[in-house]
XYZ file of C-alpha atoms in Angstrom:
702
model
C 77.173 10.144 33.860
C 78.130 11.044 37.474
C 80.003 14.575 35.639
C 76.810 15.635 33.676
C 74.250 14.582 36.533
C 77.317 17.079 38.666
C 76.889 19.767 36.348
C 72.762 19.424 35.973
C 72.952 19.440 39.429
C 75.065 23.056 39.820
C 73.961 24.166 37.565
C 69.936 23.640 38.666
C 70.950 24.797 42.298
C 71.774 28.681 41.040
C 68.968 29.062 38.442
C 67.096 27.654 41.219
C 67.517 30.364 43.671
C 66.116 32.991 41.270
C 63.129 31.458 39.986
C 62.071 29.009 43.397
C 60.589 33.190 44.900
C 58.731 34.249 42.150
C 57.549 31.261 40.922
C 58.452 28.147 42.494
C 55.336 28.320 44.974
C 52.487 28.032 42.576
C 54.591 25.572 40.685
C 54.814 23.241 42.864
C 51.253 23.534 43.817
C 49.624 22.833 40.734
C 52.103 19.620 40.006
C 49.421 16.665 40.782
C 47.587 17.924 37.615
C 50.801 17.590 36.087
C 51.696 15.080 37.773
C 47.707 12.639 36.699
C 48.591 13.361 33.349
C 52.328 11.933 33.566
C 49.938 9.177 34.609
C 48.595 8.279 30.521
C 51.547 8.820 29.259
C 53.396 6.171 31.872
C 50.911 4.048 30.392
C 51.307 4.263 27.162
C 55.204 3.416 27.492
C 56.136 6.963 27.653
C 58.736 9.547 29.452
C 57.655 13.110 30.864
C 58.640 15.632 29.336
C 60.655 18.616 31.108
C 58.127 21.457 32.342
C 57.556 23.809 30.923
C 59.888 27.798 30.646
C 62.797 24.789 31.922
C 61.587 26.149 35.146
C 64.556 23.739 37.055
C 62.299 21.315 39.957
C 63.079 22.480 44.023
C 65.488 18.770 44.160
C 67.666 19.547 41.887
C 69.364 22.372 43.880
C 69.158 19.641 47.418
C 71.102 17.683 45.930
C 74.345 17.542 48.886
C 72.233 17.481 51.644
C 70.852 13.981 50.504
C 73.755 12.753 48.836
C 75.819 13.726 53.309
C 72.107 11.964 54.533
C 72.657 9.403 52.526
C 76.103 8.307 52.779
C 76.097 6.680 49.926
C 78.948 7.670 46.699
C 77.917 10.065 43.976
C 79.533 7.947 41.419
C 77.479 4.685 42.132
C 73.858 5.892 41.626
C 73.688 5.966 38.199
C 74.450 2.476 37.890
C 71.627 2.049 41.192
C 69.043 4.204 39.357
C 69.833 2.049 36.052
C 68.721 -1.006 37.403
C 66.189 0.687 39.468
C 64.462 2.181 36.140
C 65.103 -1.540 33.860
C 63.879 -2.632 36.921
C 60.805 -0.621 36.971
C 59.853 -0.685 33.509
C 60.315 -4.242 34.009
C 57.647 -4.888 35.921
C 55.554 -2.531 34.982
C 54.841 -1.737 37.977
C 51.953 0.420 38.705
C 50.736 0.176 42.429
C 48.301 2.920 43.942
C 50.659 3.619 46.511
C 53.408 4.175 44.562
C 50.650 6.392 43.145
C 50.802 8.210 46.367
C 54.268 8.014 47.277
C 54.451 10.434 43.316
C 51.995 12.744 45.605
C 53.483 13.462 49.104
C 56.592 13.524 47.175
C 54.941 16.974 45.424
C 53.717 18.280 47.749
C 56.746 17.058 49.899
C 58.769 18.964 46.658
C 56.425 22.536 47.954
C 57.269 22.963 50.799
C 61.231 22.585 50.520
C 60.698 25.090 48.643
C 59.123 27.265 51.119
C 61.088 26.436 53.929
C 64.509 27.305 51.415
C 63.165 30.857 51.288
C 63.250 31.155 55.219
C 67.123 29.558 55.585
C 65.416 26.574 57.206
C 66.374 23.192 57.449
C 66.734 21.733 54.006
C 64.659 18.809 52.045
C 65.616 15.705 50.655
C 63.518 15.160 47.322
C 63.657 12.256 45.203
C 64.500 10.750 41.548
C 60.963 10.931 40.280
C 61.066 8.122 38.580
C 59.578 7.018 34.652
C 57.696 3.737 34.226
C 57.656 2.844 30.557
C 54.535 0.004 29.648
C 55.946 -2.754 27.983
C 53.329 -3.053 24.046
C 51.383 -5.671 25.239
C 52.598 -8.333 22.211
C 49.712 -9.037 19.540
C 47.437 -12.441 20.596
C 47.135 -14.353 17.241
C 43.868 -16.661 18.765
C 42.154 -16.835 22.491
C 44.259 -20.007 23.830
C 47.796 -17.645 23.186
C 49.750 -17.553 26.715
C 52.436 -15.580 27.601
C 54.680 -16.416 29.747
C 57.153 -14.689 31.891
C 60.065 -15.508 32.895
C 60.837 -16.381 36.759
C 61.962 -14.126 38.509
C 65.813 -15.461 40.009
C 66.313 -14.782 43.547
C 69.137 -12.134 43.541
C 66.956 -10.197 41.087
C 63.970 -10.607 42.768
C 66.433 -9.083 46.641
C 67.953 -6.524 44.218
C 64.293 -5.659 43.260
C 62.738 -5.221 47.159
C 65.192 -3.205 48.141
C 65.271 -0.337 45.305
C 62.689 2.172 46.925
C 60.002 3.622 43.983
C 61.695 6.518 42.203
C 59.823 9.632 43.145
C 57.345 8.569 45.709
C 57.472 8.976 49.038
C 55.732 7.407 51.835
C 52.743 8.235 52.218
C 51.909 9.755 49.102
C 48.609 9.131 46.848
C 49.955 9.992 43.866
C 49.595 7.342 41.197
C 53.319 5.305 39.603
C 52.909 6.770 36.157
C 51.640 10.722 37.081
C 55.626 11.181 37.225
C 56.703 11.329 33.962
C 54.701 13.988 33.683
C 55.262 15.676 37.462
C 58.557 15.462 36.420
C 58.588 16.665 33.411
C 58.298 20.720 34.391
C 61.464 20.227 36.227
C 65.510 19.793 35.122
C 66.197 16.388 35.904
C 69.018 16.505 38.731
C 72.639 14.262 38.799
C 71.848 10.335 39.163
C 74.593 10.580 41.988
C 72.106 13.147 44.199
C 68.933 12.347 43.106
C 70.675 8.090 44.514
C 71.529 9.884 47.755
C 68.434 11.135 48.246
C 66.643 8.701 47.683
C 65.319 6.502 50.795
C 63.762 2.495 50.686
C 59.771 2.229 49.936
C 58.798 -0.726 50.564
C 56.950 -2.301 47.434
C 52.978 -3.466 48.370
C 52.161 -5.398 44.597
C 53.583 -8.682 43.704
C 54.420 -10.031 41.204
C 53.091 -12.509 40.251
C 55.038 -15.309 37.520
C 53.870 -16.231 34.144
C 55.145 -19.657 33.656
C 57.685 -22.165 36.614
C 61.768 -21.058 36.326
C 62.533 -24.666 34.948
C 60.713 -23.511 31.483
C 63.486 -22.280 28.830
C 63.877 -19.417 27.576
C 62.420 -18.663 23.952
C 64.032 -15.339 23.648
C 66.389 -16.633 20.862
C 63.363 -17.623 18.678
C 62.744 -16.114 15.801
C 58.869 -14.587 16.183
C 56.566 -14.433 13.613
C 55.098 -12.945 11.674
C 52.302 -12.337 13.157
C 53.443 -12.290 16.575
C 53.946 -9.060 17.756
C 58.318 -9.020 19.413
C 58.440 -8.171 23.526
C 62.092 -7.446 21.842
C 61.598 -4.291 21.366
C 63.305 -1.136 23.659
C 59.686 1.063 24.264
C 60.180 3.945 21.482
C 61.113 6.952 23.483
C 59.139 9.995 23.593
C 60.135 13.145 22.186
C 60.385 16.359 23.141
C 57.956 18.975 22.183
C 60.177 22.058 20.604
C 59.558 24.134 23.490
C 61.078 22.115 25.957
C 63.963 20.468 23.567
C 66.766 23.146 23.775
C 66.411 23.975 27.746
C 65.322 21.156 28.940
C 68.022 17.538 28.199
C 66.746 14.159 27.815
C 66.738 11.605 30.855
C 69.304 8.363 29.239
C 68.521 5.856 27.589
C 67.473 3.041 29.994
C 69.995 0.610 28.202
C 69.844 -1.872 31.674
C 65.940 -2.012 30.475
C 66.690 -3.368 27.007
C 68.410 -5.812 28.675
C 66.465 -6.823 30.468
C 63.244 -6.831 28.169
C 65.257 -8.731 25.344
C 64.755 -12.880 27.918
C 61.042 -11.810 27.795
C 59.912 -14.849 25.634
C 57.325 -14.355 23.060
C 54.197 -15.090 23.312
C 53.760 -19.075 22.468
C 49.800 -19.534 19.958
C 48.097 -23.044 20.395
C 47.103 -24.062 17.218
C 43.933 -25.593 17.067
C 42.195 -27.360 14.064
C 38.347 -26.470 13.993
C 36.216 -29.093 14.980
C 33.508 -30.893 12.517
C 29.628 -28.998 13.561
C 28.054 -30.975 15.854
C 24.274 -31.906 16.096
C 22.343 -29.622 18.125
C 21.316 -31.889 20.441
C 24.799 -32.371 21.733
C 25.328 -28.705 21.785
C 22.391 -28.076 23.738
C 23.384 -30.929 26.161
C 27.080 -30.056 26.849
C 25.373 -26.303 27.327
C 23.668 -27.718 29.704
C 26.415 -29.601 30.786
C 23.927 -32.707 30.302
C 24.629 -35.539 28.013
C 22.631 -35.571 25.178
C 19.818 -38.681 25.359
C 20.763 -41.849 23.435
C 18.629 -40.883 19.831
C 15.489 -43.753 20.032
C 12.425 -44.276 17.000
C 10.208 -43.066 19.657
C 12.220 -39.685 20.601
C 12.819 -38.854 17.009
C 9.403 -39.487 16.166
C 8.773 -37.420 18.842
C 11.252 -34.558 17.625
C 9.598 -34.427 14.822
C 5.507 -33.495 15.952
C 6.860 -31.271 17.812
C 8.882 -29.159 15.011
C 5.736 -30.214 12.272
C 2.977 -29.262 14.762
C 3.703 -25.519 14.544
C 3.986 -25.463 11.198
C 0.868 -27.460 10.844
C -1.205 -24.912 13.634
C 0.188 -22.495 10.925
C -1.202 -24.073 7.512
C -4.110 -24.457 9.436
C -5.072 -21.012 10.727
C -3.687 -19.780 7.443
C -6.648 -22.196 6.104
C -9.599 -20.725 7.859
C -9.016 -17.591 7.270
C -8.939 -17.857 3.570
C -12.073 -20.503 3.992
C -13.248 -18.116 6.140
C -13.259 -14.261 3.468
C -13.407 -16.539 0.224
C -16.479 -16.101 -1.632
C -20.053 -17.639 -1.548
C -20.624 -19.087 -4.035
C -23.591 -19.289 -6.015
C -26.868 -20.818 -5.344
C -28.704 -23.373 -7.617
C -31.500 -25.309 -8.539
C -31.869 -28.552 -8.380
C -35.626 -30.756 -9.183
C -36.423 -33.349 -5.957
C -38.871 -33.973 -8.433
C -39.739 -36.734 -10.466
C -37.676 -35.982 -13.537
C -40.345 -36.726 -15.900
C -43.441 -37.324 -16.621
C -45.650 -39.930 -18.934
C -49.665 -39.147 -19.958
C -52.383 -41.503 -19.014
C -53.843 -43.268 -22.240
C -53.393 -44.443 -25.317
C -50.630 -44.002 -27.577
C -53.015 -41.343 -30.287
C -53.533 -43.475 -33.704
C -52.749 -41.517 -35.983
C -54.445 -41.102 -39.697
C -51.355 -41.994 -41.789
C -51.462 -41.962 -45.790
C -50.354 -45.501 -46.992
C -47.189 -43.126 -50.161
C -44.735 -41.008 -49.112
C -43.234 -39.329 -45.802
C -44.066 -36.935 -43.487
C -44.407 -36.591 -39.643
C -46.237 -34.495 -37.737
C -44.461 -32.783 -34.026
C -46.539 -30.605 -31.552
C -44.219 -27.009 -31.214
C -42.135 -27.497 -27.872
C -44.171 -30.273 -26.448
C -42.189 -32.830 -29.501
C -43.204 -35.348 -32.071
C -46.234 -37.346 -32.119
C -45.041 -39.179 -35.048
C -43.622 -40.039 -38.545
C -44.138 -42.052 -41.231
C -42.870 -43.559 -44.992
C -39.155 -43.351 -45.122
C -37.541 -40.303 -44.069
C -35.402 -40.095 -46.941
C -34.251 -36.913 -48.551
C -37.022 -35.554 -51.652
C -37.144 -33.387 -54.205
C -39.475 -29.868 -51.840
C -41.132 -28.241 -55.049
C -42.153 -25.663 -54.584
C -41.448 -26.219 -51.093
C -38.463 -25.111 -51.000
C -39.878 -20.862 -51.153
C -40.039 -21.582 -47.581
C -36.303 -21.108 -47.817
C -36.527 -18.653 -49.908
C -39.170 -16.305 -47.301
C -37.017 -17.208 -44.642
C -33.684 -16.771 -46.229
C -35.345 -13.063 -47.203
C -36.822 -12.436 -44.051
C -32.871 -12.604 -42.494
C -31.424 -10.634 -44.861
C -34.003 -8.130 -44.456
C -36.337 -8.690 -41.840
C -39.792 -6.748 -40.855
C -42.322 -7.380 -38.029
C -46.019 -6.289 -37.356
C -46.991 -3.215 -40.282
C -43.984 -2.814 -41.835
C -43.361 -3.188 -45.786
C -40.329 -3.070 -46.463
C -37.776 -1.767 -49.537
C -39.818 -1.016 -52.493
C -38.158 -3.778 -54.789
C -38.714 -3.001 -59.261
C -39.551 -5.304 -61.777
C -36.358 -6.310 -64.657
C -36.824 -7.036 -67.249
C -36.057 -10.863 -66.610
C -38.790 -10.904 -63.883
C -41.480 -9.673 -66.806
C -41.003 -12.058 -69.174
C -41.067 -15.683 -67.207
C -44.546 -14.216 -66.188
C -45.463 -15.626 -69.210
C -44.529 -19.176 -68.989
C -47.409 -20.979 -68.812
C -45.344 -24.222 -67.597
C -45.072 -22.657 -64.437
C -46.380 -21.076 -61.634
C -46.103 -17.474 -61.935
C -47.037 -14.032 -60.236
C -48.595 -11.758 -62.467
C -45.927 -9.018 -63.243
C -44.460 -6.204 -65.297
C -41.529 -4.804 -65.743
C -40.058 -1.545 -64.008
C -43.204 -2.294 -61.336
C -42.142 -1.661 -57.318
C -43.240 -3.810 -55.182
C -42.893 -3.626 -51.552
C -41.450 -6.428 -49.966
C -44.126 -7.829 -48.086
C -45.982 -7.431 -50.853
C -42.847 -9.458 -52.852
C -43.926 -12.326 -50.308
C -47.372 -12.539 -51.137
C -47.166 -12.942 -54.664
C -43.535 -15.622 -53.137
C -46.632 -17.548 -50.946
C -49.994 -17.626 -52.001
C -49.943 -17.960 -55.792
C -46.338 -20.044 -55.745
C -44.510 -17.467 -58.152
C -41.511 -18.740 -59.856
C -40.548 -15.903 -61.091
C -41.352 -13.841 -57.977
C -38.334 -15.779 -56.287
C -36.056 -15.539 -58.272
C -36.041 -11.743 -58.069
C -35.954 -11.873 -55.025
C -32.714 -13.561 -54.991
C -31.161 -11.083 -56.845
C -32.062 -8.044 -55.320
C -30.686 -9.360 -52.570
C -27.402 -11.752 -53.463
C -27.464 -10.282 -57.151
C -27.978 -13.017 -58.902
C -29.760 -16.524 -58.062
C -26.974 -18.772 -57.584
C -25.241 -16.759 -54.769
C -28.298 -16.923 -53.119
C -28.548 -20.428 -53.438
C -25.667 -20.888 -50.988
C -27.033 -18.037 -48.423
C -30.254 -20.938 -49.132
C -27.754 -23.782 -48.174
C -25.995 -22.352 -45.312
C -29.263 -21.038 -43.551
C -29.699 -24.588 -43.620
C -27.401 -25.315 -42.464
C -27.556 -23.499 -38.609
C -31.321 -24.282 -38.607
C -29.071 -28.330 -38.205
C -30.630 -29.217 -41.602
C -28.434 -31.780 -42.325
C -30.266 -33.715 -45.266
C -31.585 -31.224 -47.178
C -29.785 -29.663 -50.789
C -31.246 -26.557 -52.819
C -29.830 -25.491 -55.837
C -32.433 -22.910 -57.197
C -34.683 -19.985 -55.573
C -37.874 -21.133 -57.077
C -37.573 -25.910 -55.729
C -38.689 -25.998 -59.981
C -35.719 -28.109 -60.493
C -35.265 -31.793 -58.150
C -32.191 -31.445 -57.053
C -33.330 -29.770 -54.502
C -34.143 -31.592 -51.734
C -34.624 -32.027 -48.326
C -36.700 -34.565 -46.079
C -39.866 -34.700 -43.240
C -38.062 -33.801 -40.087
C -35.532 -31.391 -42.127
C -38.840 -29.118 -43.398
C -40.653 -30.089 -40.047
C -37.109 -28.263 -38.367
C -37.754 -25.094 -41.075
C -41.434 -24.521 -40.305
C -40.624 -23.984 -36.488
C -38.448 -21.787 -37.958
C -39.883 -19.563 -39.983
C -42.821 -19.282 -38.155
C -41.928 -17.355 -35.242
C -41.860 -13.974 -38.261
C -45.378 -12.821 -37.312
C -44.977 -11.184 -41.157
C -45.120 -14.287 -42.883
C -47.460 -15.927 -40.101
C -50.362 -13.302 -41.489
C -48.928 -13.750 -45.834
C -49.146 -17.884 -45.234
C -52.573 -17.590 -43.434
C -54.018 -15.574 -46.423
C -56.409 -17.832 -48.472
C -56.258 -14.945 -51.854
C -54.460 -11.510 -51.632
C -54.720 -8.683 -53.969
C -52.153 -6.935 -54.632
C -51.949 -3.237 -56.522
C -51.110 -3.301 -59.613
C -51.621 -6.506 -60.419
C -55.536 -5.541 -62.025
C -56.580 -8.692 -60.363
C -57.372 -11.140 -57.481
C -54.604 -14.634 -56.664
C -55.578 -17.025 -54.982
C -52.768 -19.414 -52.104
C -54.036 -23.681 -53.850
C -53.900 -24.202 -50.464
C -57.985 -24.387 -50.355
C -57.707 -26.335 -46.221
C -57.043 -22.797 -44.859
C -60.613 -22.096 -43.576
C -60.719 -24.974 -41.830
C -60.618 -24.487 -37.729
C -56.753 -23.450 -36.773
C -55.315 -24.480 -39.724
C -52.435 -21.180 -40.977
C -50.497 -22.518 -43.300
C -48.012 -23.388 -44.762
C -47.384 -23.632 -48.458
C -47.580 -26.586 -51.038
C -45.539 -27.759 -53.720
C -45.968 -30.255 -57.140
C -44.600 -30.905 -59.861
C -44.041 -35.005 -61.292
C -40.058 -36.098 -59.609
C -42.267 -34.409 -55.835
C -45.834 -35.542 -56.467
C -48.381 -33.801 -54.093
C -46.646 -31.925 -50.528
C -47.979 -29.630 -47.871
C -46.134 -28.146 -45.525
C -48.778 -27.159 -42.848
C -49.198 -24.897 -39.791
C -52.079 -25.614 -37.025
C -52.940 -24.417 -33.898
C -54.852 -25.733 -31.140
C -56.404 -24.850 -27.095
C -55.500 -26.342 -24.175
C -56.063 -24.063 -20.949
C -57.096 -21.662 -22.718
C -53.701 -20.359 -24.909
C -52.885 -21.641 -28.063
C -50.234 -24.573 -28.826
C -49.042 -24.173 -32.690
C -48.670 -27.664 -34.441
C -46.885 -28.824 -37.531
C -46.858 -31.658 -40.022
C -45.251 -32.404 -44.084
C -47.259 -35.251 -45.892
C -44.759 -36.177 -49.654
C -44.935 -37.515 -51.996
C -49.230 -38.525 -52.873
C -48.478 -40.194 -55.719
C -51.490 -41.885 -56.901
C -53.189 -39.624 -58.831
C -52.440 -38.694 -62.161
C -52.406 -35.365 -62.448
C -50.306 -32.930 -60.871
C -52.795 -30.865 -59.106
C -54.494 -34.415 -57.989
C -51.581 -35.377 -56.631
C -51.513 -32.234 -55.051
C -55.617 -31.579 -53.313
C -54.370 -35.629 -52.159
C -51.795 -34.578 -49.916
C -53.567 -31.758 -48.454
C -56.642 -33.813 -47.607
C -53.708 -36.468 -46.280
C -52.761 -33.706 -44.069
C -55.917 -32.552 -42.818
C -56.737 -35.269 -41.052
C -53.959 -35.376 -39.478
C -54.745 -31.729 -38.350
C -58.053 -33.317 -37.370
C -56.725 -35.822 -34.584
C -53.563 -33.839 -33.166
C -56.298 -30.937 -32.398
C -58.680 -33.862 -31.272
C -56.084 -35.615 -29.121
C -53.338 -32.804 -28.354
C -54.175 -31.989 -24.324
C -52.690 -30.961 -21.290
C -52.263 -32.811 -17.601
C -51.352 -31.764 -14.579
C -47.649 -32.636 -14.162
C -46.877 -30.544 -10.531
C -49.414 -29.579 -7.377
C -49.207 -26.269 -6.321
C -47.878 -27.335 -3.100
C -45.859 -30.093 -3.948
C -41.902 -30.103 -3.054
C -40.293 -29.980 -6.543
C -36.844 -29.034 -5.641
C -34.586 -26.904 -3.580
C -31.522 -24.511 -3.448
C -28.142 -25.448 -3.679
C -25.994 -23.471 -1.863
C -22.679 -25.277 -3.488
C -21.322 -25.779 0.772
C -24.188 -28.465 1.255
C -27.400 -27.119 2.401
C -30.132 -27.274 0.510
C -33.462 -25.907 1.036
C -36.536 -26.950 -0.225
C -38.705 -25.067 -2.448
C -42.502 -25.499 -3.530
C -44.669 -24.766 -6.725
C -46.916 -22.114 -6.419
C -49.210 -23.338 -8.760
C -50.710 -26.487 -10.478
C -48.170 -27.093 -13.285
C -50.146 -28.706 -16.687
C -48.358 -29.969 -20.003
C -49.151 -30.901 -23.272
C -49.120 -34.325 -24.859
C -51.429 -36.604 -25.304
C -51.581 -40.924 -24.257
C -48.174 -42.731 -23.866
C -46.085 -39.075 -23.866
C -43.427 -38.451 -21.413
C -42.403 -35.345 -20.529
C -39.177 -33.734 -19.200
C -39.478 -31.621 -16.493
C -37.060 -28.731 -15.458
C -36.268 -25.967 -12.727
C -34.104 -22.951 -13.257
C -33.432 -19.586 -11.550
C -36.013 -16.799 -13.082
C -35.180 -13.249 -14.076
C -32.746 -12.638 -10.829
C -30.128 -14.069 -9.160
C -30.548 -16.548 -6.073
C -29.854 -14.720 -3.373
C -28.032 -15.962 -0.053
C -30.142 -15.580 2.228
C -33.830 -14.724 1.355
C -37.274 -14.978 4.090
C -39.672 -17.864 2.973
C -41.746 -17.830 0.197
C -39.641 -15.740 -1.869
C -40.620 -16.724 -5.285
C -36.423 -17.881 -6.850
C -37.301 -19.603 -10.023
C -39.738 -21.625 -11.759
C -40.308 -25.217 -12.598
C -41.076 -25.810 -16.449
C -42.354 -28.539 -18.711
C -41.694 -28.722 -22.578
C -39.832 -26.006 -24.684
C -40.198 -22.883 -26.634
C -44.206 -22.640 -27.773
C -45.830 -25.725 -25.975
C -43.079 -24.036 -23.049
C -44.851 -24.488 -19.537
C -44.050 -23.037 -16.318
C -45.645 -22.742 -12.882
C -43.459 -20.278 -9.967
C -41.283 -22.211 -6.419
C -40.902 -20.357 -3.241
C -38.737 -21.684 -0.836
C -40.236 -23.288 1.792
C -38.034 -21.772 4.544
C -36.139 -19.602 4.993
C -32.578 -19.538 3.254
C -29.383 -19.133 5.394
C -25.734 -17.842 4.759
C -23.123 -20.751 5.301
C -22.234 -21.726 9.059
C -18.210 -21.103 9.085
C -17.823 -24.968 9.320
C -19.214 -25.507 6.117
C -16.942 -22.464 5.194
C -14.574 -24.749 6.431
C -14.452 -27.506 5.033
C -15.854 -26.897 1.206
C -13.114 -28.137 -1.536
C -14.848 -26.239 -4.553
């Protein structure tokens, strides 16, 4: 060990004498940056590398003087130096005072080189110490504790007496930078380095991590997850440029021995604790114990939790209620819904035989008599035939419709003496309106069958259409088996026939035809006459006669009466007149009985003021609880008779009711009756109609 050091020292001394003149001052002046660079290397646990270019450091030339000055044997230097290095590595000294000494030592080396050139007294440099940081053991958990053995009294005294290697007093160099600073010079022998060193005062204090009485656990096997502290710090690799010219310092065997005595990290094992209530955790953080749980505290806590949520839901609900579309305003009736006409009930001259009924269209039934059962209709069935034809081939006003050619069968049936027929011949062509005249005025059976074949190809198919139409009109007690009514199986009731009469009289062409006492149809060569001879009576306007042995005398009639300047239609039927022996006598009796009923109805049916002008009859409901009253703008007179009870209705007009409107705006009408018997009066707002407020919008539930 000492011989190697002497050889290195001599070699360094010879080479130093030739290179100091040119590069010594420049190299020594650049030492402080290299020393700072070596500090980083020292913290990572690596030794300083040799300086670039293989230049021998200045402390190698003054080895003899340093040895004589210290007065110690050079042979003892290596062991002491190794021990000092081991102590330094163990302690990991990184004090600021040591760093400053290293910087001062570097500056002194530079100054010593200058004086040697002038044959001045040589200066003694100290060996640069290399500090190796021990690798930090891996910590498995936050509670791992590193326990270090307390040094003995002998170790403490040795460390205190051993000076810091490579650190001069008063220097500002950091210990970690010595490795880098010394890397540019060749290391000198340990013997001369030992004689050059002067005792340095250590300013750091070693603090043990455990007591001396704690047994060492270095011999215990280390866990795979814990980094072992027994492994010596790895030696730094030399750069390719300096590996040949600069020898590597010897390995620090004593330091490894010292390091192996360091016990491994001891880990405290803890079991995970169960989750604690939030209040307990809060109490622990605030250093206050959680108050005892009571029903009152539980209720208060629930109120604090749920109150913000409830308020948020309330705000969302309020916004949704405010932006929802408003319901459409409607009219509601506030007046009495019914009105009863004054006076006694009408004493109608009902026939003593058969059955029948009388009704004011759109108002109600005046009365009925008889059994009200299904009975043969005879030629009255032709009313349904005309209704189906006009439904399938509608014509109105001055329209006459398409031409219909008379087939051979219709021409042959015109000569039958036992039934009523129309005088038509095969090959003739008549318009639809003319064919309706031949059907209703002379009551031609052959004309009825011809129209059925023209419309549905076969009579059977046409009969099916007749029954379907009856069903659509609500004639539940009627059955049609032929288009003419000749067969006794074609039956109906007075109520069903009144339904048909009100429907077919809506067509103006039909009304014109049935109100004709006679007609001249081109091509016939003669005038045709209506069997209903009371058509010339005031107000009488049809509809159809019918007679047969099974049916007797029948008459479905219509009459008009003027009430309050308007025509009001009255419809009725007399069925089953059987007193007279002949068919013509039975028919005439039914006609006369019908006339009596018509005249009585025309005389007793009148009008009465149901609503007066300015009366509050209802209100506009905005759908959210708001009500704005409405009044009638004129007198409302209803059609009726003594004892009749009529119903009032209120509804919107042609336009929808707005959400806001000024007073006097028309918003609807009040009515009595239906159809042709309907009467009405406009209604207007009594005061301004305003849009519902926010409170009404918020509290709505519909």
